[in-house]
PDB file of C-alpha atoms in Angstrom:
ATOM      1  CA  GLY A 564     102.681 124.999  80.050  1.00  0.00           C
ATOM      2  CA  ASP A 565     101.058 126.306  83.180  1.00  0.00           C
ATOM      3  CA  SER A 566     102.868 128.531  85.535  1.00  0.00           C
ATOM      4  CA  VAL A 567     103.177 131.043  88.269  1.00  0.00           C
ATOM      5  CA  THR A 568     105.219 134.181  88.329  1.00  0.00           C
ATOM      6  CA  GLN A 569     105.716 136.472  91.037  1.00  0.00           C
ATOM      7  CA  MET A 570     107.747 139.378  91.645  1.00  0.00           C
ATOM      8  CA  GLU A 571     111.390 138.743  93.110  1.00  0.00           C
ATOM      9  CA  GLY A 572     112.206 140.033  96.507  1.00  0.00           C
ATOM     10  CA  PRO A 573     113.326 140.826  99.121  1.00  0.00           C
ATOM     11  CA  VAL A 574     110.563 143.670  99.777  1.00  0.00           C
ATOM     12  CA  THR A 575     111.820 146.082 102.385  1.00  0.00           C
ATOM     13  CA  LEU A 576     109.055 148.355 103.692  1.00  0.00           C
ATOM     14  CA  SER A 577     108.554 150.711 106.577  1.00  0.00           C
ATOM     15  CA  GLU A 578     105.865 149.732 109.220  1.00  0.00           C
ATOM     16  CA  GLU A 579     102.616 151.269 108.030  1.00  0.00           C
ATOM     17  CA  ALA A 580     103.535 151.394 104.401  1.00  0.00           C
ATOM     18  CA  PHE A 581     101.498 150.002 101.481  1.00  0.00           C
ATOM     19  CA  LEU A 582     102.307 146.533 100.233  1.00  0.00           C
ATOM     20  CA  THR A 583     101.877 144.878  96.902  1.00  0.00           C
ATOM     21  CA  ILE A 584     103.611 141.729  95.867  1.00  0.00           C
ATOM     22  CA  ASN A 585     102.705 141.076  92.028  1.00  0.00           C
ATOM     23  CA  CYS A 586     101.512 137.441  90.778  1.00  0.00           C
ATOM     24  CA  THR A 587     100.709 136.433  87.329  1.00  0.00           C
ATOM     25  CA  TYR A 588      99.981 132.732  86.088  1.00  0.00           C
ATOM     26  CA  THR A 589      99.492 130.979  82.893  1.00  0.00           C
ATOM     27  CA  ALA A 590      97.004 128.328  82.693  1.00  0.00           C
ATOM     28  CA  THR A 591      95.209 126.008  80.260  1.00  0.00           C
ATOM     29  CA  GLY A 592      92.248 125.648  82.432  1.00  0.00           C
ATOM     30  CA  TYR A 593      90.245 127.688  85.058  1.00  0.00           C
ATOM     31  CA  PRO A 594      92.340 127.344  88.114  1.00  0.00           C
ATOM     32  CA  SER A 595      91.917 128.516  91.790  1.00  0.00           C
ATOM     33  CA  LEU A 596      94.433 130.868  93.149  1.00  0.00           C
ATOM     34  CA  PHE A 597      95.928 131.111  96.264  1.00  0.00           C
ATOM     35  CA  TRP A 598      98.543 133.207  98.752  1.00  0.00           C
ATOM     36  CA  TYR A 599     100.508 131.032 101.225  1.00  0.00           C
ATOM     37  CA  VAL A 600     102.701 132.464 103.664  1.00  0.00           C
ATOM     38  CA  GLN A 601     105.544 131.006 105.590  1.00  0.00           C
ATOM     39  CA  TYR A 602     106.878 132.484 108.713  1.00  0.00           C
ATOM     40  CA  PRO A 603     110.614 132.001 109.770  1.00  0.00           C
ATOM     41  CA  GLY A 604     110.778 128.270 110.620  1.00  0.00           C
ATOM     42  CA  GLU A 605     107.739 127.032 109.823  1.00  0.00           C
ATOM     43  CA  GLY A 606     105.567 125.411 106.928  1.00  0.00           C
ATOM     44  CA  LEU A 607     103.370 127.394 104.433  1.00  0.00           C
ATOM     45  CA  GLN A 608      99.768 128.271 105.730  1.00  0.00           C
ATOM     46  CA  LEU A 609      97.022 129.690 103.558  1.00  0.00           C
ATOM     47  CA  LEU A 610      96.671 133.040 103.857  1.00  0.00           C
ATOM     48  CA  LEU A 611      93.746 133.701 101.007  1.00  0.00           C
ATOM     49  CA  LYS A 612      92.372 132.140  98.094  1.00  0.00           C
ATOM     50  CA  ALA A 613      89.637 132.923  95.176  1.00  0.00           C
ATOM     51  CA  THR A 614      88.179 130.033  92.925  1.00  0.00           C
ATOM     52  CA  LYS A 615      86.894 132.177  90.126  1.00  0.00           C
ATOM     53  CA  ALA A 616      87.321 135.095  87.925  1.00  0.00           C
ATOM     54  CA  ASP A 617      86.584 138.491  89.937  1.00  0.00           C
ATOM     55  CA  ASP A 618      86.638 136.777  93.517  1.00  0.00           C
ATOM     56  CA  LYS A 619      88.448 138.803  95.911  1.00  0.00           C
ATOM     57  CA  GLY A 620      90.005 136.689  98.551  1.00  0.00           C
ATOM     58  CA  SER A 621      90.834 138.406 102.101  1.00  0.00           C
ATOM     59  CA  ASN A 622      92.252 137.750 105.327  1.00  0.00           C
ATOM     60  CA  LYS A 623      94.526 139.422 108.172  1.00  0.00           C
ATOM     61  CA  GLY A 624      94.078 142.674 106.135  1.00  0.00           C
ATOM     62  CA  PHE A 625      95.498 141.093 102.964  1.00  0.00           C
ATOM     63  CA  GLU A 626      93.574 141.470  99.647  1.00  0.00           C
ATOM     64  CA  ALA A 627      93.781 139.932  96.209  1.00  0.00           C
ATOM     65  CA  THR A 628      91.476 139.873  93.347  1.00  0.00           C
ATOM     66  CA  TYR A 629      91.221 137.259  90.672  1.00  0.00           C
ATOM     67  CA  ARG A 630      91.835 138.935  87.422  1.00  0.00           C
ATOM     68  CA  LYS A 631      91.095 136.574  84.559  1.00  0.00           C
ATOM     69  CA  GLU A 632      91.765 139.506  81.965  1.00  0.00           C
ATOM     70  CA  THR A 633      95.046 140.167  83.010  1.00  0.00           C
ATOM     71  CA  THR A 634      95.983 136.725  84.353  1.00  0.00           C
ATOM     72  CA  SER A 635      96.991 138.167  87.707  1.00  0.00           C
ATOM     73  CA  PHE A 636      96.295 137.722  91.469  1.00  0.00           C
ATOM     74  CA  HIS A 637      98.557 140.811  93.106  1.00  0.00           C
ATOM     75  CA  LEU A 638      98.400 140.781  97.072  1.00  0.00           C
ATOM     76  CA  GLU A 639      98.010 143.743  98.708  1.00  0.00           C
ATOM     77  CA  LYS A 640      97.696 145.273 102.317  1.00  0.00           C
ATOM     78  CA  GLY A 641      97.172 148.719 103.024  1.00  0.00           C
ATOM     79  CA  SER A 642      99.571 149.026 106.389  1.00  0.00           C
ATOM     80  CA  VAL A 643     102.193 146.360 106.824  1.00  0.00           C
ATOM     81  CA  GLN A 644     103.181 145.554 110.205  1.00  0.00           C
ATOM     82  CA  VAL A 645     106.462 144.004 111.634  1.00  0.00           C
ATOM     83  CA  SER A 646     104.879 140.792 112.184  1.00  0.00           C
ATOM     84  CA  ASP A 647     104.120 140.548 108.564  1.00  0.00           C
ATOM     85  CA  SER A 648     107.721 139.710 107.701  1.00  0.00           C
ATOM     86  CA  ALA A 649     107.629 136.562 106.120  1.00  0.00           C
ATOM     87  CA  VAL A 650     107.862 134.923 102.594  1.00  0.00           C
ATOM     88  CA  TYR A 651     104.741 134.661 100.241  1.00  0.00           C
ATOM     89  CA  PHE A 652     103.942 132.250  97.739  1.00  0.00           C
ATOM     90  CA  CYS A 653     101.314 132.422  94.994  1.00  0.00           C
ATOM     91  CA  ALA A 654      99.953 129.574  93.770  1.00  0.00           C
ATOM     92  CA  LEU A 655      97.385 127.736  91.514  1.00  0.00           C
ATOM     93  CA  SER A 656      95.453 124.733  91.480  1.00  0.00           C
ATOM     94  CA  LEU A 657      93.943 122.742  88.469  1.00  0.00           C
ATOM     95  CA  ASN A 658      91.980 119.919  88.286  1.00  0.00           C
ATOM     96  CA  THR A 659      91.673 119.254  84.516  1.00  0.00           C
ATOM     97  CA  GLY A 660      93.813 116.563  82.745  1.00  0.00           C
ATOM     98  CA  GLY A 661      95.127 115.686  86.110  1.00  0.00           C
ATOM     99  CA  PHE A 662      95.735 117.361  89.478  1.00  0.00           C
ATOM    100  CA  LYS A 663      98.155 120.093  89.365  1.00  0.00           C
ATOM    101  CA  THR A 664      99.380 122.623  92.051  1.00  0.00           C
ATOM    102  CA  ILE A 665     102.183 125.129  91.056  1.00  0.00           C
ATOM    103  CA  PHE A 666     103.849 127.248  93.326  1.00  0.00           C
ATOM    104  CA  GLY A 667     105.752 130.743  92.348  1.00  0.00           C
ATOM    105  CA  ALA A 668     109.366 131.134  93.649  1.00  0.00           C
ATOM    106  CA  GLY A 669     108.222 133.244  96.902  1.00  0.00           C
ATOM    107  CA  THR A 670     108.811 136.652  97.732  1.00  0.00           C
ATOM    108  CA  ARG A 671     110.385 137.627 100.830  1.00  0.00           C
ATOM    109  CA  LEU A 672     109.147 140.695 102.730  1.00  0.00           C
ATOM    110  CA  PHE A 673     111.014 142.736 105.515  1.00  0.00           C
ATOM    111  CA  VAL A 674     109.299 145.255 107.417  1.00  0.00           C
ATOM    112  CA  LYS A 675     111.108 147.584 109.550  1.00  0.00           C
ATOM    113  CA  ALA A 676     109.982 149.156 112.773  1.00  0.00           C
TER     114      ALA A 676
ATOM    115  CA  ASP B  34      98.675 119.601 118.730  1.00  0.00           C
ATOM    116  CA  ALA B  35      99.728 120.024 115.208  1.00  0.00           C
ATOM    117  CA  ASP B  36      97.294 118.601 111.906  1.00  0.00           C
ATOM    118  CA  VAL B  37     100.136 117.550 109.875  1.00  0.00           C
ATOM    119  CA  THR B  38     103.622 116.544 111.776  1.00  0.00           C
ATOM    120  CA  GLN B  39     106.858 115.482 110.384  1.00  0.00           C
ATOM    121  CA  THR B  40     109.828 113.501 111.690  1.00  0.00           C
ATOM    122  CA  PRO B  41     112.578 114.240 112.120  1.00  0.00           C
ATOM    123  CA  ARG B  42     112.928 117.903 112.111  1.00  0.00           C
ATOM    124  CA  ASN B  43     116.294 117.966 111.082  1.00  0.00           C
ATOM    125  CA  ARG B  44     118.638 115.379 109.356  1.00  0.00           C
ATOM    126  CA  ILE B  45     122.326 114.986 108.573  1.00  0.00           C
ATOM    127  CA  THR B  46     123.446 112.304 106.475  1.00  0.00           C
ATOM    128  CA  LYS B  47     126.160 111.052 104.314  1.00  0.00           C
ATOM    129  CA  THR B  48     126.292 110.588 100.597  1.00  0.00           C
ATOM    130  CA  GLY B  49     124.969 106.801  99.495  1.00  0.00           C
ATOM    131  CA  LYS B  50     122.958 106.426 103.037  1.00  0.00           C
ATOM    132  CA  ARG B  51     119.200 105.610 102.802  1.00  0.00           C
ATOM    133  CA  ILE B  52     116.877 107.781 104.962  1.00  0.00           C
ATOM    134  CA  MET B  53     113.211 108.281 105.514  1.00  0.00           C
ATOM    135  CA  LEU B  54     111.129 111.050 106.130  1.00  0.00           C
ATOM    136  CA  GLU B  55     107.773 110.461 107.562  1.00  0.00           C
ATOM    137  CA  CYS B  56     104.678 112.378 107.767  1.00  0.00           C
ATOM    138  CA  SER B  57     101.352 112.047 109.985  1.00  0.00           C
ATOM    139  CA  GLN B  58      98.071 113.899 109.653  1.00  0.00           C
ATOM    140  CA  THR B  59      94.809 113.985 111.903  1.00  0.00           C
ATOM    141  CA  LYS B  60      93.139 116.137 109.470  1.00  0.00           C
ATOM    142  CA  GLY B  61      91.263 112.908 107.923  1.00  0.00           C
ATOM    143  CA  HIS B  62      92.487 114.037 104.551  1.00  0.00           C
ATOM    144  CA  ASP B  63      92.569 111.698 101.652  1.00  0.00           C
ATOM    145  CA  ARG B  64      95.187 113.587  99.632  1.00  0.00           C
ATOM    146  CA  MET B  65      98.761 113.842 100.999  1.00  0.00           C
ATOM    147  CA  TYR B  66     102.035 115.343  99.118  1.00  0.00           C
ATOM    148  CA  TRP B  67     105.708 115.556  99.384  1.00  0.00           C
ATOM    149  CA  TYR B  68     107.523 118.889  98.352  1.00  0.00           C
ATOM    150  CA  ARG B  69     111.001 120.161  98.669  1.00  0.00           C
ATOM    151  CA  GLN B  70     112.058 123.733  98.962  1.00  0.00           C
ATOM    152  CA  ASP B  71     115.091 125.347  97.399  1.00  0.00           C
ATOM    153  CA  PRO B  72     115.955 128.905  97.810  1.00  0.00           C
ATOM    154  CA  GLY B  73     114.892 130.777  94.634  1.00  0.00           C
ATOM    155  CA  LEU B  74     112.985 127.805  93.354  1.00  0.00           C
ATOM    156  CA  GLY B  75     109.639 127.840  95.272  1.00  0.00           C
ATOM    157  CA  LEU B  76     108.181 124.312  96.115  1.00  0.00           C
ATOM    158  CA  ARG B  77     108.745 121.505  93.815  1.00  0.00           C
ATOM    159  CA  LEU B  78     106.223 118.430  93.960  1.00  0.00           C
ATOM    160  CA  ILE B  79     107.859 115.236  94.504  1.00  0.00           C
ATOM    161  CA  TYR B  80     105.549 112.595  94.953  1.00  0.00           C
ATOM    162  CA  TYR B  81     101.425 112.734  95.867  1.00  0.00           C
ATOM    163  CA  SER B  82      98.920 110.371  96.956  1.00  0.00           C
ATOM    164  CA  PHE B  83      95.150 110.891  96.426  1.00  0.00           C
ATOM    165  CA  ASP B  84      94.456 107.780  98.593  1.00  0.00           C
ATOM    166  CA  VAL B  85      95.791 104.746 100.559  1.00  0.00           C
ATOM    167  CA  LYS B  86      96.191 102.958  97.061  1.00  0.00           C
ATOM    168  CA  ASP B  87      97.186 105.886  94.852  1.00  0.00           C
ATOM    169  CA  ILE B  88     100.785 107.056  94.070  1.00  0.00           C
ATOM    170  CA  ASN B  89     101.591 109.281  91.359  1.00  0.00           C
ATOM    171  CA  LYS B  90     105.082 111.050  90.777  1.00  0.00           C
ATOM    172  CA  GLY B  91     105.237 114.549  90.749  1.00  0.00           C
ATOM    173  CA  GLU B  92     107.593 116.933  88.937  1.00  0.00           C
ATOM    174  CA  ILE B  93     110.848 115.836  90.563  1.00  0.00           C
ATOM    175  CA  SER B  94     110.417 112.111  91.849  1.00  0.00           C
ATOM    176  CA  ASP B  95     113.861 110.732  90.587  1.00  0.00           C
ATOM    177  CA  GLY B  96     116.091 109.616  93.548  1.00  0.00           C
ATOM    178  CA  TYR B  97     112.760 109.311  95.702  1.00  0.00           C
ATOM    179  CA  SER B  98     110.024 106.724  96.907  1.00  0.00           C
ATOM    180  CA  VAL B  99     107.357 106.916  99.029  1.00  0.00           C
ATOM    181  CA  SER B 100     105.131 104.615 100.701  1.00  0.00           C
ATOM    182  CA  ARG B 101     101.221 105.499 101.666  1.00  0.00           C
ATOM    183  CA  GLN B 102     101.059 103.108 104.965  1.00  0.00           C
ATOM    184  CA  ALA B 103      97.467 104.464 105.921  1.00  0.00           C
ATOM    185  CA  GLN B 104      95.374 107.288 105.474  1.00  0.00           C
ATOM    186  CA  ALA B 105      97.188 109.125 107.932  1.00  0.00           C
ATOM    187  CA  LYS B 106     100.883 108.189 107.081  1.00  0.00           C
ATOM    188  CA  PHE B 107     102.854 109.078 104.031  1.00  0.00           C
ATOM    189  CA  SER B 108     106.645 108.362 104.183  1.00  0.00           C
ATOM    190  CA  LEU B 109     109.282 109.674 101.578  1.00  0.00           C
ATOM    191  CA  SER B 110     112.523 107.721 101.360  1.00  0.00           C
ATOM    192  CA  LEU B 111     115.909 108.891  99.850  1.00  0.00           C
ATOM    193  CA  GLU B 112     117.352 105.303  98.638  1.00  0.00           C
ATOM    194  CA  SER B 113     120.801 106.662  98.236  1.00  0.00           C
ATOM    195  CA  ALA B 114     121.211 110.125  99.224  1.00  0.00           C
ATOM    196  CA  ILE B 115     123.437 112.649  97.340  1.00  0.00           C
ATOM    197  CA  PRO B 116     124.130 116.229  98.223  1.00  0.00           C
ATOM    198  CA  ASN B 117     122.076 117.831  95.627  1.00  0.00           C
ATOM    199  CA  GLN B 118     119.114 116.448  97.546  1.00  0.00           C
ATOM    200  CA  THR B 119     119.916 118.910 100.659  1.00  0.00           C
ATOM    201  CA  ALA B 120     116.782 121.023 100.830  1.00  0.00           C
ATOM    202  CA  LEU B 121     113.627 121.687 103.314  1.00  0.00           C
ATOM    203  CA  TYR B 122     110.927 119.068 102.659  1.00  0.00           C
ATOM    204  CA  PHE B 123     107.325 119.592 103.240  1.00  0.00           C
ATOM    205  CA  CYS B 124     104.509 117.198 103.573  1.00  0.00           C
ATOM    206  CA  ALA B 125     101.073 118.649 102.806  1.00  0.00           C
ATOM    207  CA  THR B 126      97.395 117.456 102.913  1.00  0.00           C
ATOM    208  CA  SER B 127      94.487 118.623 101.082  1.00  0.00           C
ATOM    209  CA  ASP B 128      90.384 117.766 101.185  1.00  0.00           C
ATOM    210  CA  ALA B 129      89.537 118.571  97.530  1.00  0.00           C
ATOM    211  CA  ARG B 130      85.645 118.075  98.450  1.00  0.00           C
ATOM    212  CA  GLY B 131      85.418 121.433  98.946  1.00  0.00           C
ATOM    213  CA  GLY B 132      86.763 121.910  95.078  1.00  0.00           C
ATOM    214  CA  SER B 133      89.512 124.304  95.622  1.00  0.00           C
ATOM    215  CA  GLU B 134      92.438 122.167  96.470  1.00  0.00           C
ATOM    216  CA  THR B 135      93.629 124.119  99.931  1.00  0.00           C
ATOM    217  CA  GLN B 136      97.048 122.543 101.065  1.00  0.00           C
ATOM    218  CA  TYR B 137      97.950 121.978 104.956  1.00  0.00           C
ATOM    219  CA  PHE B 138     101.486 121.899 105.454  1.00  0.00           C
ATOM    220  CA  GLY B 139     103.670 120.550 107.999  1.00  0.00           C
ATOM    221  CA  PRO B 140     106.733 122.231 109.749  1.00  0.00           C
ATOM    222  CA  GLY B 141     109.194 120.903 107.287  1.00  0.00           C
ATOM    223  CA  THR B 142     112.250 118.562 107.496  1.00  0.00           C
ATOM    224  CA  ARG B 143     115.505 120.245 107.109  1.00  0.00           C
ATOM    225  CA  LEU B 144     117.917 117.717 105.386  1.00  0.00           C
ATOM    226  CA  LEU B 145     121.584 117.962 104.983  1.00  0.00           C
ATOM    227  CA  VAL B 146     123.692 115.515 102.710  1.00  0.00           C
ATOM    228  CA  LEU B 147     127.475 115.381 103.273  1.00  0.00           C
TER     229      LEU B 147
END
């Protein structure tokens, strides 16, 4: 069935380090792909999205490219900040054969000063 | 003001009690959702509604019911709460007119069932 798998956390980095959070998906149709971020005590909010193959989503220095050949949507940032500490969720959305949005389990990121 | 609000933000209840969690939105979206979040499991869909007359079960609807009172309001009820319903509950909305189903989340309700 349709699913999203993302790397387990927590991920701990020093400030200004490079970040990669891996996300792969399985889907029967052509999904849209999303990264959401959850800061402590808050709900999820959209970080970036891509709606078709080879699209690159970007926001706040984060980027992810929709790779159909590897069914992946890895999140990257060149230089993390303490304020990036949060939980990151990869998700897919499908609207074929009925509505479906599936979230990954989430990856907690800690950034140390 | 927040676009998606949830009440209460925290709730402690006892096994067997009926409780209701409420969600309101000012985004004008037709689609509304209820999720629960458990550590290590991500978000799981409980129910969703695409308009006032449309209610659909999600992945984990057993033990829950919903009511869509208006376009802006979507309530989740636990008819007889049990301890394994202790979780963080989120309401969300979306507007699929853009075609990509971005969801907008409320701040969550933390529920503890004793």
